[in-house]
Tab-separated table of C-alpha atoms in Angstrom:
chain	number	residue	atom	x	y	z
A	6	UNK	CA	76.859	87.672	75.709
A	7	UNK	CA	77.839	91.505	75.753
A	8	UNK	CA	81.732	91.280	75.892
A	9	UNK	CA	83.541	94.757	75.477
A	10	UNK	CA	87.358	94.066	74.784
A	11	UNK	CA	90.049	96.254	76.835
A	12	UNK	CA	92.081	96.455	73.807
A	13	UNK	CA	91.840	95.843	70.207
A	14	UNK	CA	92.936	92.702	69.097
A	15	UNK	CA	95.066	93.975	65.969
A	16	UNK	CA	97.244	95.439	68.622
A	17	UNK	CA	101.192	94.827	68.086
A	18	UNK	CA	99.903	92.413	64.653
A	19	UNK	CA	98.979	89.703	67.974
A	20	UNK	CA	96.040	88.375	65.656
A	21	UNK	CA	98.152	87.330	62.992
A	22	UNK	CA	100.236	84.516	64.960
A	23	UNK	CA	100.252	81.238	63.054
A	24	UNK	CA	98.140	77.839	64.163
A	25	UNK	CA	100.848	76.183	66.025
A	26	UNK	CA	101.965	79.706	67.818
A	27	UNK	CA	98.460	80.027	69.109
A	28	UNK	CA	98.340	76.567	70.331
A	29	UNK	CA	101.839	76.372	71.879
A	30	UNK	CA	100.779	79.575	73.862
A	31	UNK	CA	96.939	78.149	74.296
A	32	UNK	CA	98.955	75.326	76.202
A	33	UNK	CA	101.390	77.779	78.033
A	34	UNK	CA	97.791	79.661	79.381
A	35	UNK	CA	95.998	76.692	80.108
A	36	UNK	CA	98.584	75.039	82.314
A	37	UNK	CA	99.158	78.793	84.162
A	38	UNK	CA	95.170	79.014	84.385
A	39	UNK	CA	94.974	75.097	86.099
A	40	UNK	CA	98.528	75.420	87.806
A	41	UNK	CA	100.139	78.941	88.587
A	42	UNK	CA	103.495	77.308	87.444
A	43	UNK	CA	105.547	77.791	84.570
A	44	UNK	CA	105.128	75.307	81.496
A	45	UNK	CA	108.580	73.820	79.880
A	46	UNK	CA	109.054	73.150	76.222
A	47	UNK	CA	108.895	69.281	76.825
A	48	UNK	CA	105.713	69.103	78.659
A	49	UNK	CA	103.981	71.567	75.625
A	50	UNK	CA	105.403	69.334	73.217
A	51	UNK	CA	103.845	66.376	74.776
A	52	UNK	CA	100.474	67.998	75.328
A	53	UNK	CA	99.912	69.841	71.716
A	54	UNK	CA	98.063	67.892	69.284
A	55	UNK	CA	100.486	68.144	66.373
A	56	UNK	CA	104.261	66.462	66.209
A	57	UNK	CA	106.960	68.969	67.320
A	58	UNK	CA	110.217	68.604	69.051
A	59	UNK	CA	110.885	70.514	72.235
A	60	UNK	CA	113.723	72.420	70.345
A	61	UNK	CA	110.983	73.516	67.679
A	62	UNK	CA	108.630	74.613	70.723
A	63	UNK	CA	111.511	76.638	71.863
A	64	UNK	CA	111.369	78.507	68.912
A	65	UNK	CA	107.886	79.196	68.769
A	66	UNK	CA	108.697	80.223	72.496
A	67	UNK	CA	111.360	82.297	71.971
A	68	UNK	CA	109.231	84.586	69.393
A	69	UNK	CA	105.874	84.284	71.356
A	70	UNK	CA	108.200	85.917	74.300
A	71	UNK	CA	109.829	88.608	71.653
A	72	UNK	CA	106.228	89.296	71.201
A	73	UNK	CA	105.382	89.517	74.361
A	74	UNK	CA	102.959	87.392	75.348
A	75	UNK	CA	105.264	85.465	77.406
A	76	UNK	CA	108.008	85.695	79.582
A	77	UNK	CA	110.563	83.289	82.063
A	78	UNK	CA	110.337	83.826	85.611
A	79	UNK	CA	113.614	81.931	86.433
A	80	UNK	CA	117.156	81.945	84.156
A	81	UNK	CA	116.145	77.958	83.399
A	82	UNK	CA	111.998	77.864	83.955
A	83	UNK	CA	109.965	77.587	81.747
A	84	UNK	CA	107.583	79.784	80.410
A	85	UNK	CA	104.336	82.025	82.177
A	86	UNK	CA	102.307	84.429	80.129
A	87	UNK	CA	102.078	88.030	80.066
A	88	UNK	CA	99.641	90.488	81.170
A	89	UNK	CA	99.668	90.961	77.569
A	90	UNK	CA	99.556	87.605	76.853
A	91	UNK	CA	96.605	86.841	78.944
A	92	UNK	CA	94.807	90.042	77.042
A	93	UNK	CA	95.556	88.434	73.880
A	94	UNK	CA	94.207	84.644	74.974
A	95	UNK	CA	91.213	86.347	77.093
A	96	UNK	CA	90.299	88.190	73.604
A	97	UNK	CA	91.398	85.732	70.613
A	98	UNK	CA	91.393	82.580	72.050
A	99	UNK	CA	89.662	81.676	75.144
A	100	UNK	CA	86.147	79.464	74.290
A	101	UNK	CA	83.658	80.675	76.688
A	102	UNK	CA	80.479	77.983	77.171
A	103	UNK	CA	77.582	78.117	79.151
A	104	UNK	CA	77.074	77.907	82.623
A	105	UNK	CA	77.331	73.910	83.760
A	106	UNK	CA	74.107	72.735	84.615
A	107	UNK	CA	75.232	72.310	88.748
A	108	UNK	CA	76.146	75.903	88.940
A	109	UNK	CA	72.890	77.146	87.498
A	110	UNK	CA	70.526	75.800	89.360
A	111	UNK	CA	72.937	76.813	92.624
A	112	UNK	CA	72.694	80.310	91.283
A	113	UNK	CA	68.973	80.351	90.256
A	114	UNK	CA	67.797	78.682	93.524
A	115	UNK	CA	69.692	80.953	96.199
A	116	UNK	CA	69.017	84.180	93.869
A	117	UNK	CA	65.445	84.246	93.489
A	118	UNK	CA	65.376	82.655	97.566
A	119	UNK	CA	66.375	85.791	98.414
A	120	UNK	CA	64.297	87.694	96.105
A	121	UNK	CA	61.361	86.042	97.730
A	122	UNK	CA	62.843	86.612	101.607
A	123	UNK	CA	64.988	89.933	101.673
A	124	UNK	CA	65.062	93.301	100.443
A	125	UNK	CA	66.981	94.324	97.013
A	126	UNK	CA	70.448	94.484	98.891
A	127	UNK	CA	69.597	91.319	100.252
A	128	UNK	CA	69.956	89.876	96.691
A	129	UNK	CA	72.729	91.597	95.486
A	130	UNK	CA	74.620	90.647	98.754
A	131	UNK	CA	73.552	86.868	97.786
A	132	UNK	CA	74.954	87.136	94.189
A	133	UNK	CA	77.790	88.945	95.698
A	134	UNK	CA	78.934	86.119	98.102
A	135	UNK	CA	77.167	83.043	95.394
A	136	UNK	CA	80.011	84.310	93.029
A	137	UNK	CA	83.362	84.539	95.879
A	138	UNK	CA	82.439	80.921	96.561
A	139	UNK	CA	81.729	79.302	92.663
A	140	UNK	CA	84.994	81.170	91.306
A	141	UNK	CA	86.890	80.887	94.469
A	142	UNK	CA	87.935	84.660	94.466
A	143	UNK	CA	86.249	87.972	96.061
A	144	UNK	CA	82.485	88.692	94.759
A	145	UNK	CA	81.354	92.082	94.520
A	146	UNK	CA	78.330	94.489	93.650
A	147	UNK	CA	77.883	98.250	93.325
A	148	UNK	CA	74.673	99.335	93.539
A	149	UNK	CA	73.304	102.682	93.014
A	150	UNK	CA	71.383	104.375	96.105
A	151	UNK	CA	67.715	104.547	95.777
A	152	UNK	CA	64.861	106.309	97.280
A	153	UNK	CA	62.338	104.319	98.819
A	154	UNK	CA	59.462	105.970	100.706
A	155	UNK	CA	59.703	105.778	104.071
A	156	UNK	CA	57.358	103.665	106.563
A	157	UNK	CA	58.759	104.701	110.118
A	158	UNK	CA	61.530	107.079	111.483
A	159	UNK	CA	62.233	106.796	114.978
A	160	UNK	CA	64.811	108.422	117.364
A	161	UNK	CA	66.500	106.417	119.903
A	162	UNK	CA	68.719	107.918	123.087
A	163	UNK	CA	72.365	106.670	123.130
A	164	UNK	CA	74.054	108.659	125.891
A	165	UNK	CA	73.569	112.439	127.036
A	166	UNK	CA	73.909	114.361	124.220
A	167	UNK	CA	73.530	111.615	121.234
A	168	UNK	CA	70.882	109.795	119.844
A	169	UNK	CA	70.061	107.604	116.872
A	170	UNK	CA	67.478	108.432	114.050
A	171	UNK	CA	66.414	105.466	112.562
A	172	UNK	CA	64.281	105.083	108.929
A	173	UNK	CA	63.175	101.791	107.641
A	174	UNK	CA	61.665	102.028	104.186
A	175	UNK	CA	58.693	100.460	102.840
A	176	UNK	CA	60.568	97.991	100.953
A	177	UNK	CA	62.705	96.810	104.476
A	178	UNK	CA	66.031	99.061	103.972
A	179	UNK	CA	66.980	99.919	107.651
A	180	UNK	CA	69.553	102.824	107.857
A	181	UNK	CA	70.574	105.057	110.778
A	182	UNK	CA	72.580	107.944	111.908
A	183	UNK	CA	74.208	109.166	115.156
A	184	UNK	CA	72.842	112.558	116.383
A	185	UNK	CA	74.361	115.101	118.362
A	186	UNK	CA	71.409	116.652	120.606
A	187	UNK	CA	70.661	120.019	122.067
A	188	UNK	CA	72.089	120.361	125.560
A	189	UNK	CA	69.490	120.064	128.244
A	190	UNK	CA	66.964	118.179	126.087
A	191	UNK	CA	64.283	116.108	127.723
A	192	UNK	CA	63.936	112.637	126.204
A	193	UNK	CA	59.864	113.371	126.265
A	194	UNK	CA	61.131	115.446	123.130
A	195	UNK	CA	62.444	112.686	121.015
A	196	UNK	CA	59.302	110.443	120.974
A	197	UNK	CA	57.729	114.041	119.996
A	198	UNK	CA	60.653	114.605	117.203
A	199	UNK	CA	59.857	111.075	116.036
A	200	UNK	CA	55.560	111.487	116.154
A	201	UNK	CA	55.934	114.624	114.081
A	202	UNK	CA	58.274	113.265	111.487
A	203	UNK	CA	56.433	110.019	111.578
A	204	UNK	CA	52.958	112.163	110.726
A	205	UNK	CA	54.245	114.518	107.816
A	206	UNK	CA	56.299	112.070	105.949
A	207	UNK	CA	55.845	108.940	106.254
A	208	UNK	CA	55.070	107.357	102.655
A	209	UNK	CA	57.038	109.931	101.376
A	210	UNK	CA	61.029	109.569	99.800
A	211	UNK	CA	63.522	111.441	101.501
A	212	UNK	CA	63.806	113.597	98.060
A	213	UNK	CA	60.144	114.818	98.544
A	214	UNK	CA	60.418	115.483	102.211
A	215	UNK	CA	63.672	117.839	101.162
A	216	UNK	CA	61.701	119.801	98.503
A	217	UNK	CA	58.935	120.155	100.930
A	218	UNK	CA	61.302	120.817	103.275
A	219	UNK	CA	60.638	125.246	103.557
A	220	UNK	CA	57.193	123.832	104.612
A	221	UNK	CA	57.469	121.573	106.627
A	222	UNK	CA	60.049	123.964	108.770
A	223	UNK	CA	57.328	126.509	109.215
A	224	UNK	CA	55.304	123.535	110.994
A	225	UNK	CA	58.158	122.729	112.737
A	226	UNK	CA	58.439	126.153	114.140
A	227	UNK	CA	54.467	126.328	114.675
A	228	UNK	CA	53.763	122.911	116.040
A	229	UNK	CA	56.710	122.231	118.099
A	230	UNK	CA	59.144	124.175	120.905
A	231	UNK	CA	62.979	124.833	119.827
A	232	UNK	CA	64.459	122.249	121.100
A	233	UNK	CA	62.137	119.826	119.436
A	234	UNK	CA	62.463	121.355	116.466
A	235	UNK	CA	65.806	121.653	116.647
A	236	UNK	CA	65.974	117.970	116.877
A	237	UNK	CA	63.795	117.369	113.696
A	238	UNK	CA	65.608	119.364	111.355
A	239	UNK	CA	69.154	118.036	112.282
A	240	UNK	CA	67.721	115.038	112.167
A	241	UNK	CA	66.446	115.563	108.317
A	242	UNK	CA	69.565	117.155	107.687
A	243	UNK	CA	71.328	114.139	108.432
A	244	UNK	CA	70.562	112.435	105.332
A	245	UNK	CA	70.949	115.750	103.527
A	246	UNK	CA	74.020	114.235	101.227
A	247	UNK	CA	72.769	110.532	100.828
A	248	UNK	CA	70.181	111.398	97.602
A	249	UNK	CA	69.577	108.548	95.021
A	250	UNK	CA	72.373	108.044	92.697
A	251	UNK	CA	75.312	107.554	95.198
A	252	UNK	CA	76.904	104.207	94.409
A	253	UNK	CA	78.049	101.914	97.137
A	254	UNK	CA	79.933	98.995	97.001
A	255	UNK	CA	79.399	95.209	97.994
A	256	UNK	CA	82.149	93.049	99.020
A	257	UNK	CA	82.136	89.166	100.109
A	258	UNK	CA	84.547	86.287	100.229
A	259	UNK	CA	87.738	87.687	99.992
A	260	UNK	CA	89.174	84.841	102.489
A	261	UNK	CA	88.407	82.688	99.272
A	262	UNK	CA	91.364	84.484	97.739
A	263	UNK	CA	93.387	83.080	101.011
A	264	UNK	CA	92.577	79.078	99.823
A	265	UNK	CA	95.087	78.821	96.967
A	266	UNK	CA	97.905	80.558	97.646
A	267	UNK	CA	101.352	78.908	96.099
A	268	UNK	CA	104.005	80.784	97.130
A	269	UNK	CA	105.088	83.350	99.482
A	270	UNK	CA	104.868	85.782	96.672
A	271	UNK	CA	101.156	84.741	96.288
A	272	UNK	CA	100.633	85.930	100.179
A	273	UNK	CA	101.929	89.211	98.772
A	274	UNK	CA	99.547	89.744	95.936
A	275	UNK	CA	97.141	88.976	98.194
A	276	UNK	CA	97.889	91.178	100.949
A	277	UNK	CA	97.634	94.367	98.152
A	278	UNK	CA	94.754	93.026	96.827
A	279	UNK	CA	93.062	93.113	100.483
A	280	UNK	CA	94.613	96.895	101.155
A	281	UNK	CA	93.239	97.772	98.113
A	282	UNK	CA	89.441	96.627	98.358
A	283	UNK	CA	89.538	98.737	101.579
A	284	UNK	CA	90.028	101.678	99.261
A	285	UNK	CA	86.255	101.545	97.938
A	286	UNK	CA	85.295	104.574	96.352
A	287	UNK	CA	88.563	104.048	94.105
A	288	UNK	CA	86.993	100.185	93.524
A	289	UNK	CA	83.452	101.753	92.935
A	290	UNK	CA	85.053	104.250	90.687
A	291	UNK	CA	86.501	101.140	88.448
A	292	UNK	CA	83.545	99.373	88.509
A	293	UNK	CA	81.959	102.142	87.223
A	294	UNK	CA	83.637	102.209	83.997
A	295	UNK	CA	81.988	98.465	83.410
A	296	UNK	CA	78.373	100.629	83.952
A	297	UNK	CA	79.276	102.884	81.646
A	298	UNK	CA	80.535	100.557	78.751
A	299	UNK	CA	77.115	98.517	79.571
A	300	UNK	CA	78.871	95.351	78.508
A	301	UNK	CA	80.475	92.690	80.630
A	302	UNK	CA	84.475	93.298	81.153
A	303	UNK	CA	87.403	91.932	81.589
A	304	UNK	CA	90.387	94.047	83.445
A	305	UNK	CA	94.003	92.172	84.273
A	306	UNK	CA	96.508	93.033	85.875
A	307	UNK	CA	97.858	96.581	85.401
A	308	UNK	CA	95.220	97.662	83.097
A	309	UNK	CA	93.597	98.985	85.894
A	310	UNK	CA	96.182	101.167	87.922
A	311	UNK	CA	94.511	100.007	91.313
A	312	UNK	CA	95.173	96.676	91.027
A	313	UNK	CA	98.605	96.841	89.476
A	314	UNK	CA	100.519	96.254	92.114
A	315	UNK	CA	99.157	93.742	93.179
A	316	UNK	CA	98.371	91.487	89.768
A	317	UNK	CA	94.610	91.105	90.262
A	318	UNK	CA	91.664	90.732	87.899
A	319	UNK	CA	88.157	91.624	87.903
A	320	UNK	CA	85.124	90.139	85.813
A	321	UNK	CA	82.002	91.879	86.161
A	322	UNK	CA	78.882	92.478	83.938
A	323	UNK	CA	76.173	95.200	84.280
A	324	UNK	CA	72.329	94.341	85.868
A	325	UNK	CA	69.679	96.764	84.807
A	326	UNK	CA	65.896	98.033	86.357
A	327	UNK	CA	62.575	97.357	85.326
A	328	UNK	CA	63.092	100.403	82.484
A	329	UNK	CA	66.709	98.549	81.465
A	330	UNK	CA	68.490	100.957	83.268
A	331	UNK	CA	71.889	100.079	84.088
A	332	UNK	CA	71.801	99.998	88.245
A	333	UNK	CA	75.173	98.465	89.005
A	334	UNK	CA	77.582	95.832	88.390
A	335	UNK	CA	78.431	92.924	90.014
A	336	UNK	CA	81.255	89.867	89.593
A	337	UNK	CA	84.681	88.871	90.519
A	338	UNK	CA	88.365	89.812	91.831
A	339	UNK	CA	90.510	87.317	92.080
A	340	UNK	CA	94.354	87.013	91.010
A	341	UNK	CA	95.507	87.086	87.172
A	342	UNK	CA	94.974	82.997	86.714
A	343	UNK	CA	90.983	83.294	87.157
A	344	UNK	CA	89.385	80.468	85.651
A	345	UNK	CA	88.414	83.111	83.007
A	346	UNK	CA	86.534	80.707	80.446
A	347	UNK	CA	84.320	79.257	83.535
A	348	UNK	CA	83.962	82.269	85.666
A	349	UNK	CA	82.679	85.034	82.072
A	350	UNK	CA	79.591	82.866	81.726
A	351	UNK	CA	78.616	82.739	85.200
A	352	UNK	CA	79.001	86.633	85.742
A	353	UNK	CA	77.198	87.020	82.758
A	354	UNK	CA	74.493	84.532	83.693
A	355	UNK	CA	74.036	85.761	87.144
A	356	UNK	CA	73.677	89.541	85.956
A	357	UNK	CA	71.107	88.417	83.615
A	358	UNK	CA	69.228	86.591	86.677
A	359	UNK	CA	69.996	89.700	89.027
A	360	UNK	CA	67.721	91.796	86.501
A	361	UNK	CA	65.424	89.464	85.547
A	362	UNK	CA	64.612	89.369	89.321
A	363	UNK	CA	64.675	93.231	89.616
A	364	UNK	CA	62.018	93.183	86.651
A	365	UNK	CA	64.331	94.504	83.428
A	366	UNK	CA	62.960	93.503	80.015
A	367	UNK	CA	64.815	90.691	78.111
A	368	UNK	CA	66.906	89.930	80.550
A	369	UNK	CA	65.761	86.112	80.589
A	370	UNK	CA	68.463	83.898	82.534
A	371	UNK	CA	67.104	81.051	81.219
């Protein structure tokens, strides 16, 4: 598995920490990861698998917290870890497995059902929601705009003086636009508009229509009256700043984030997280640094400045094309105490799938 690190694990001499350090803290992670609480020196000391008194945990506490990888929350708590801390554990010390035989064959069997029933956004909207309900946090995709040829455009009448155009693509993609018309237009002139566009470019991508487009105006002009033609052209203008490459973003389950919530604090977090996965380009933008580094990632907490306020992580991995072109990414957002060592190999495993499906070479799921 492609893992790129957010920092370096030399940072702040973290790598060096003894044995019993890294197990004392191992236990302080673990119990935040299963519990969201704090962990108390007497409770480590009873769960470590070496002899040590609660005052010599305390110790090892007290300089894990100077380091700081963990911190109290209360005067008398006990101890939670760090952004920092989680960093460190995510990179040094977390053991990540394979996926568990029960959550393969869930992924695998709804996954390639929908690459047998639905279009390519159908299966990315499958992984999408697949991974909000196994890791019980908010799935999502970005997926880069393609450019399918076209097998029908039609224009529809919505009130005086608005219609819809309408293209559905060869491979199923239905998208459509709202279209101001020309005043005093008869509606015999949209089933013309749409029998025109429908003869010179159907099988054709919207890119090739546009180059063709000086053209295809001059038949417009020839072929049709002006108010016809009028309604042609806006309507091929209307897609004139959707061309392949624009990313869009996929988001499912985030009432999964609403299922575990501890504390009124927890609500909080929540709420932010929510206002800020209505901010999507800004998401997309993120994302978009996991494309670029081609490797799966790992952001917490504040590493990200969108999600700082509001303490969230993300897990997502890249899926690739037929050529092994990275197309997108696709994972998790959930809060800080993901169930990181459960939820990297199922983002990873699921990515792999998601291209194996789309036809990229070596990307065997199996």
């Amino acid at each position: 598995m492609a893992l790129d690190p957010f920092l370096p694990l030399s940072t702040g001499g973290l790598a060096q920490i003894d044995q019993r350090s890294r197990e004392i803290f191992r236990q302080i992670v673990e119990s935040y990861l299963a519990t969201g609480e704090p962990v108390g020196s007497r409770n480590i000391a009873r769960l470590i698998p070496m002899t040590l008194s609660p005052a010599s945990v305390r110790n090892v506490m007290a300089d894990l917290e100077a380091a700081g990888l963990i911190y109290a929350p209360h005067t008398s708590a006990g101890r939670l870890p760090t952004e920092r801390g989680l960093r460190f554990f995510v990179d040094a010390l977390m053991e990540v497995g394979d996926v568990n035989e029960r959550d393969r064959a869930n992924i695998e069997t709804q996954v390639l059902a929908a690459a047998r029933t639905t279009t390519v956004e159908g299966v990315l909207q499958e992984a999408s929601a697949l991974l909000s309900g196994l890791a019980r946090g908010a799935g999502v995709v970005t997926a880069t705009k393609t450019d399918p040829r076209l097998k029908h455009v039609e224009f529809v009448p919505l009130e005086p003086g608005r219609a819809l155009v309408i293209l559905v693509s060869e491979d199923g993609q239905v998208e459509n636009r709202a279209l101001a018309l020309p005043p005093g237009l008869p509606t015999s002139a949209l089933t013309e508009a749409t029998n025109f566009l429908n003869a010179h470019i159907r099988g054709r991508t919207l890119s090739d229509a546009r180059q063709e487009m000086e053209s295809l105006l001059a038949e417009i002009n020839r072929d049709l009256d002006t108010l016809t033609a009028r309604v042609v052209e806006a309507g091929l203008a209307s897609w004139s700043g959707d061309g392949p490459g624009e990313r869009t973003l996929i988001v499912r389950g985030q009432a999964k984030l609403l299922e575990d919530l501890r504390a009124l604090e927890d609500l909080e977090r929540i709420r932010l997280l929510f206002d800020d996965l209505e901010t999507k380009r800004e998401v997309s933008e993120l994302l978009g640094r996991a494309e670029e580094a081609q490797a799966l990632r790992i952001f917490i907490g504040s590493e990200n400045r969108l999600f700082s306020l509001s303490g969230s992580s993300t897990i997502v991995a890249p899926y690739r094309d037929g050529q092994g072109r990275v197309l997108g990414v696709l994972g998790v957002i959930g809060p800080t105490r993901l169930n990181y060592g459960r939820i990297v190999p199922m983002v990873d495993f699921t990515a792999r799938l998601v291209s194996r499906v789309l036809g990229a070479p070596g990307a065997d799921a199996a």
